[in-house]
């Protein structure tokens, strides 16, 4: 006997058997209903005194039978897919008079059903009115669904279901093509921030999320801030909100939801299941960006390690399928890349990468020793991502790579020779950008890179003084440096002075001290060098003999 789902408790064995026999029914693929099925369904429903639900596929085969309403049906789990409609339709009974309810219609919408049908069962167990609904195309002004006028079921017997569904599919993909052409076909994403009382801070996180999304090559089509006193352990923002988000995604033709807070593995899975959208959180997004930008073998190994460590707990219950691997922007979504890698191989890979990174760390250490013996002071350039570190390093040493207006442009720290007045030769080293709520996985994996910061004699902290939130970014960097156990003196550079409002520069100078500079225009560099030289001399660095004359 095939399994009957839903509220089957208390039913007699013979009743269950007859309900289960519904699996043997088959409808013509272009018809909503046949008279025989209408009568059978109505009579059975009346007899057991409960509604019955059937899920049918495009071929008209019954794939699920359940006792209960639309919401009681467990739909076949499909991976995330490119298809616009799910290819399933739902046919169910309503005991007594009554049209499609709001919960019925949200099942139609959330499951992207081809069609939803409700057959009224009259008091004598005969089939009565038939209620039908289809999804409406996203750009339509009406609701998300189109409800047809209820009619006695036999009047709908020759409705061309197949034709309706194909026309809808066609319209859906046409609209999608139009949107793709219009914005250059980056992956369209809805960004979701959560405000549990943080206020402006939550807005800042959302703005930054948009920046990160663009850096990763996505198109942030909407930013939504959700206000909630407390977060839902299962759905984070609650089931109702997810329904809204799914509706919005549908209208905006977005395929991805990106959350500004980290999701637990279970939340990510649930949200993905309920919305059918690809789900990413902030950490994954940052990891994606790091993966895109990592150019050296060492940086690549570090990023891969971080990604694997983040993924591992998220694979629980996924069996051998690592469908979330490569679930990032621009790559394919879960359900499509079913890499058959088992956890054991994953563990091996992690061990291999860790060993490799240890080798790199060793080599770095040797290089540092060599430098120490020569006694050349090291100045590390640190700061929030996109603050202008690389540009400043370049200005201070007049060589090297161009700065890039993308977050995390630098993943490989560069070290370059430069000169400071009264000190002589020094080495400047560039570093990876900092960011608030730095993902733990990255902090660990990038330890090797940041070790150079710990070894530095002096730090230049580059702060973008031209953007809002400078104080906050300053604090984030300072706290992270404390976390890393960095003790070296810090010279603050208030960068992008050419663009900053004079009052902001003045205000930041008063609050934090620091030297206004423009790495781009080359102003303030002399003063910055003097401040660095002073800090080094205060530390007891011996000036090189000839340097006293520079
Ligand atoms: N107006 C202005 N723009 C600047 C200045 N310094 C840097 N920029 C711009 O800011 C952007 C980021 O510069 P980068 O030097 O790449 O910043 P970064 O801190 O190295 O960034 P990551 O390595 O990505 O963390 C680039 O578009 C630069 O041209 C400045 O003094 N004034
Ligand atoms: Mg850089």
Tab-separated table of N, CA and C in Angstrom, residues 254-326:
chain	number	residue	atom	x	y	z
A	254	UNK	N	14.242	37.838	-8.684
A	254	UNK	CA	15.487	37.558	-7.966
A	254	UNK	C	15.532	36.076	-7.619
A	255	UNK	N	16.723	35.522	-7.654
A	255	UNK	CA	16.822	34.086	-7.384
A	255	UNK	C	17.558	33.802	-6.077
A	256	UNK	N	18.031	34.854	-5.447
A	256	UNK	CA	18.877	34.658	-4.275
A	256	UNK	C	18.455	35.560	-3.124
A	257	UNK	N	18.516	35.005	-1.917
A	257	UNK	CA	18.299	35.794	-0.704
A	257	UNK	C	19.633	35.877	0.018
A	258	UNK	N	20.061	37.081	0.349
A	258	UNK	CA	21.305	37.203	1.102
A	258	UNK	C	21.001	37.857	2.445
A	259	UNK	N	21.358	37.172	3.512
A	259	UNK	CA	21.071	37.677	4.844
A	259	UNK	C	22.289	38.387	5.431
A	260	UNK	N	22.017	39.483	6.109
A	260	UNK	CA	23.096	40.267	6.710
A	260	UNK	C	23.606	39.682	8.011
A	261	UNK	N	22.936	38.671	8.508
A	261	UNK	CA	23.414	38.005	9.727
A	261	UNK	C	23.718	36.559	9.377
A	262	UNK	N	24.495	35.912	10.229
A	262	UNK	CA	24.830	34.534	9.935
A	262	UNK	C	23.672	33.610	10.270
A	263	UNK	N	23.449	32.645	9.419
A	263	UNK	CA	22.386	31.679	9.626
A	263	UNK	C	22.981	30.403	10.195
A	264	UNK	N	22.229	29.738	11.047
A	264	UNK	CA	22.671	28.413	11.462
A	264	UNK	C	22.455	27.484	10.269
A	265	UNK	N	23.198	26.385	10.235
A	265	UNK	CA	23.015	25.458	9.115
A	265	UNK	C	21.554	25.062	8.951
A	266	UNK	N	20.851	24.843	10.073
A	266	UNK	CA	19.455	24.409	9.983
A	266	UNK	C	18.578	25.524	9.412
A	267	UNK	N	18.832	26.762	9.833
A	267	UNK	CA	18.047	27.881	9.303
A	267	UNK	C	18.238	28.010	7.797
A	268	UNK	N	19.497	27.916	7.363
A	268	UNK	CA	19.764	28.047	5.930
A	268	UNK	C	18.972	27.004	5.155
A	269	UNK	N	18.976	25.782	5.654
A	269	UNK	CA	18.258	24.709	4.958
A	269	UNK	C	16.759	24.962	4.935
A	270	UNK	N	16.212	25.358	6.097
A	270	UNK	CA	14.769	25.582	6.186
A	270	UNK	C	14.328	26.709	5.259
A	271	UNK	N	15.078	27.812	5.301
A	271	UNK	CA	14.693	28.966	4.491
A	271	UNK	C	14.771	28.612	3.013
A	272	UNK	N	15.797	27.856	2.651
A	272	UNK	CA	15.933	27.420	1.276
A	272	UNK	C	14.742	26.543	0.878
A	273	UNK	N	14.364	25.668	1.794
A	273	UNK	CA	13.263	24.745	1.500
A	273	UNK	C	11.944	25.507	1.338
A	274	UNK	N	11.683	26.430	2.256
A	274	UNK	CA	10.398	27.123	2.226
A	274	UNK	C	10.278	28.088	1.055
A	275	UNK	N	11.363	28.768	0.720
A	275	UNK	CA	11.255	29.794	-0.316
A	275	UNK	C	11.630	29.274	-1.692
A	276	UNK	N	12.381	28.182	-1.747
A	276	UNK	CA	12.851	27.694	-3.033
A	276	UNK	C	13.909	28.603	-3.638
A	277	UNK	N	14.408	29.565	-2.856
A	277	UNK	CA	15.424	30.471	-3.374
A	277	UNK	C	16.788	30.033	-2.875
A	278	UNK	N	17.810	30.492	-3.548
A	278	UNK	CA	19.162	30.233	-3.080
A	278	UNK	C	19.413	31.143	-1.883
A	279	UNK	N	19.982	30.591	-0.833
A	279	UNK	CA	20.155	31.360	0.391
A	279	UNK	C	21.637	31.469	0.759
A	280	UNK	N	22.078	32.695	0.970
A	280	UNK	CA	23.463	32.925	1.392
A	280	UNK	C	23.443	33.794	2.632
A	281	UNK	N	24.444	33.654	3.484
A	281	UNK	CA	24.570	34.629	4.561
A	281	UNK	C	25.847	35.445	4.351
A	282	UNK	N	26.037	36.398	5.231
A	282	UNK	CA	27.109	37.357	5.051
A	282	UNK	C	28.480	36.677	4.989
A	283	UNK	N	28.686	35.701	5.877
A	283	UNK	CA	29.977	35.024	5.896
A	283	UNK	C	30.247	34.318	4.573
A	284	UNK	N	29.231	33.657	4.049
A	284	UNK	CA	29.413	32.970	2.773
A	284	UNK	C	29.732	33.954	1.663
A	285	UNK	N	29.067	35.095	1.721
A	285	UNK	CA	29.288	36.121	0.715
A	285	UNK	C	30.738	36.599	0.775
A	286	UNK	N	31.215	36.861	1.988
A	286	UNK	CA	32.601	37.315	2.147
A	286	UNK	C	33.567	36.224	1.680
A	287	UNK	N	33.257	34.992	2.039
A	287	UNK	CA	34.114	33.885	1.597
A	287	UNK	C	34.153	33.812	0.068
A	288	UNK	N	32.991	34.024	-0.546
A	288	UNK	CA	32.920	34.043	-2.013
A	288	UNK	C	33.830	35.100	-2.608
A	289	UNK	N	33.769	36.284	-2.010
A	289	UNK	CA	34.574	37.386	-2.525
A	289	UNK	C	36.058	37.060	-2.363
A	290	UNK	N	36.394	36.538	-1.203
A	290	UNK	CA	37.787	36.157	-0.987
A	290	UNK	C	38.214	35.126	-2.028
A	291	UNK	N	37.315	34.202	-2.331
A	291	UNK	CA	37.651	33.164	-3.312
A	291	UNK	C	37.871	33.785	-4.692
A	292	UNK	N	37.073	34.790	-5.021
A	292	UNK	CA	37.216	35.450	-6.313
A	292	UNK	C	38.533	36.198	-6.431
A	293	UNK	N	38.970	36.756	-5.292
A	293	UNK	CA	40.121	37.650	-5.349
A	293	UNK	C	41.444	36.995	-4.999
A	294	UNK	N	41.388	35.813	-4.409
A	294	UNK	CA	42.631	35.172	-3.985
A	294	UNK	C	43.454	34.806	-5.212
A	295	UNK	N	44.627	35.390	-5.319
A	295	UNK	CA	45.403	35.175	-6.543
A	295	UNK	C	46.602	34.261	-6.333
A	296	UNK	N	47.198	34.319	-5.157
A	296	UNK	CA	48.383	33.481	-4.947
A	296	UNK	C	47.933	32.116	-4.432
A	297	UNK	N	48.780	31.103	-4.615
A	297	UNK	CA	48.426	29.772	-4.113
A	297	UNK	C	48.159	29.793	-2.610
A	298	UNK	N	48.906	30.609	-1.888
A	298	UNK	CA	48.699	30.636	-0.441
A	298	UNK	C	47.322	31.208	-0.086
A	299	UNK	N	46.991	32.339	-0.711
A	299	UNK	CA	45.682	32.944	-0.437
A	299	UNK	C	44.565	31.986	-0.840
A	300	UNK	N	44.762	31.303	-1.962
A	300	UNK	CA	43.731	30.364	-2.419
A	300	UNK	C	43.542	29.218	-1.432
A	301	UNK	N	44.662	28.729	-0.925
A	301	UNK	CA	44.574	27.634	0.042
A	301	UNK	C	43.867	28.110	1.308
A	302	UNK	N	44.166	29.341	1.723
A	302	UNK	CA	43.544	29.877	2.932
A	302	UNK	C	42.039	30.013	2.757
A	303	UNK	N	41.649	30.518	1.601
A	303	UNK	CA	40.214	30.713	1.366
A	303	UNK	C	39.493	29.373	1.275
A	304	UNK	N	40.108	28.444	0.566
A	304	UNK	CA	39.453	27.141	0.428
A	304	UNK	C	39.271	26.486	1.792
A	305	UNK	N	40.299	26.615	2.603
A	305	UNK	CA	40.219	26.027	3.945
A	305	UNK	C	39.063	26.658	4.734
A	306	UNK	N	38.989	27.969	4.656
A	306	UNK	CA	37.915	28.665	5.372
A	306	UNK	C	36.549	28.222	4.856
A	307	UNK	N	36.436	28.082	3.547
A	307	UNK	CA	35.146	27.667	2.972
A	307	UNK	C	34.766	26.265	3.420
A	308	UNK	N	35.740	25.365	3.398
A	308	UNK	CA	35.442	23.991	3.794
A	308	UNK	C	35.038	23.922	5.256
A	309	UNK	N	35.759	24.697	6.080
A	309	UNK	CA	35.422	24.672	7.505
A	309	UNK	C	34.019	25.220	7.749
A	310	UNK	N	33.623	26.195	6.921
A	310	UNK	CA	32.292	26.766	7.085
A	310	UNK	C	31.232	25.795	6.574
A	311	UNK	N	31.586	25.071	5.530
A	311	UNK	CA	30.634	24.157	4.908
A	311	UNK	C	30.377	22.908	5.711
A	312	UNK	N	31.426	22.384	6.301
A	312	UNK	CA	31.340	21.061	6.918
A	312	UNK	C	30.114	20.871	7.803
A	313	UNK	N	29.897	21.764	8.801
A	313	UNK	CA	28.714	21.553	9.643
A	313	UNK	C	27.413	21.760	8.875
A	314	UNK	N	27.486	22.401	7.735
A	314	UNK	CA	26.281	22.668	6.949
A	314	UNK	C	25.919	21.509	6.037
A	315	UNK	N	26.706	20.471	6.091
A	315	UNK	CA	26.430	19.317	5.236
A	315	UNK	C	25.705	18.227	5.986
A	316	UNK	N	25.545	18.403	7.288
A	316	UNK	CA	24.887	17.372	8.085
A	316	UNK	C	23.518	17.087	7.499
A	317	UNK	N	23.210	15.814	7.352
A	317	UNK	CA	21.886	15.465	6.861
A	317	UNK	C	21.756	15.583	5.353
A	318	UNK	N	22.807	16.043	4.726
A	318	UNK	CA	22.736	16.154	3.276
A	318	UNK	C	23.312	14.905	2.626
A	319	UNK	N	23.665	13.935	3.448
A	319	UNK	CA	24.208	12.702	2.915
A	319	UNK	C	25.488	12.977	2.164
A	320	UNK	N	25.627	12.353	1.035
A	320	UNK	CA	26.863	12.509	0.286
A	320	UNK	C	26.795	13.718	-0.638
A	321	UNK	N	25.632	14.260	-0.753
A	321	UNK	CA	25.495	15.355	-1.700
A	321	UNK	C	25.938	16.664	-1.081
A	322	UNK	N	26.937	17.260	-1.689
A	322	UNK	CA	27.357	18.541	-1.152
A	322	UNK	C	26.752	19.622	-2.005
A	323	UNK	N	25.438	19.704	-1.935
A	323	UNK	CA	24.804	20.610	-2.884
A	323	UNK	C	25.099	22.069	-2.570
A	324	UNK	N	25.554	22.341	-1.351
A	324	UNK	CA	25.825	23.750	-1.045
A	324	UNK	C	27.198	24.182	-1.521
A	325	UNK	N	28.016	23.226	-1.882
A	325	UNK	CA	29.347	23.613	-2.367
A	325	UNK	C	29.187	24.435	-3.629
A	326	UNK	N	29.871	25.526	-3.690
A	326	UNK	CA	29.749	26.344	-4.879
A	326	UNK	C	28.401	27.012	-4.952
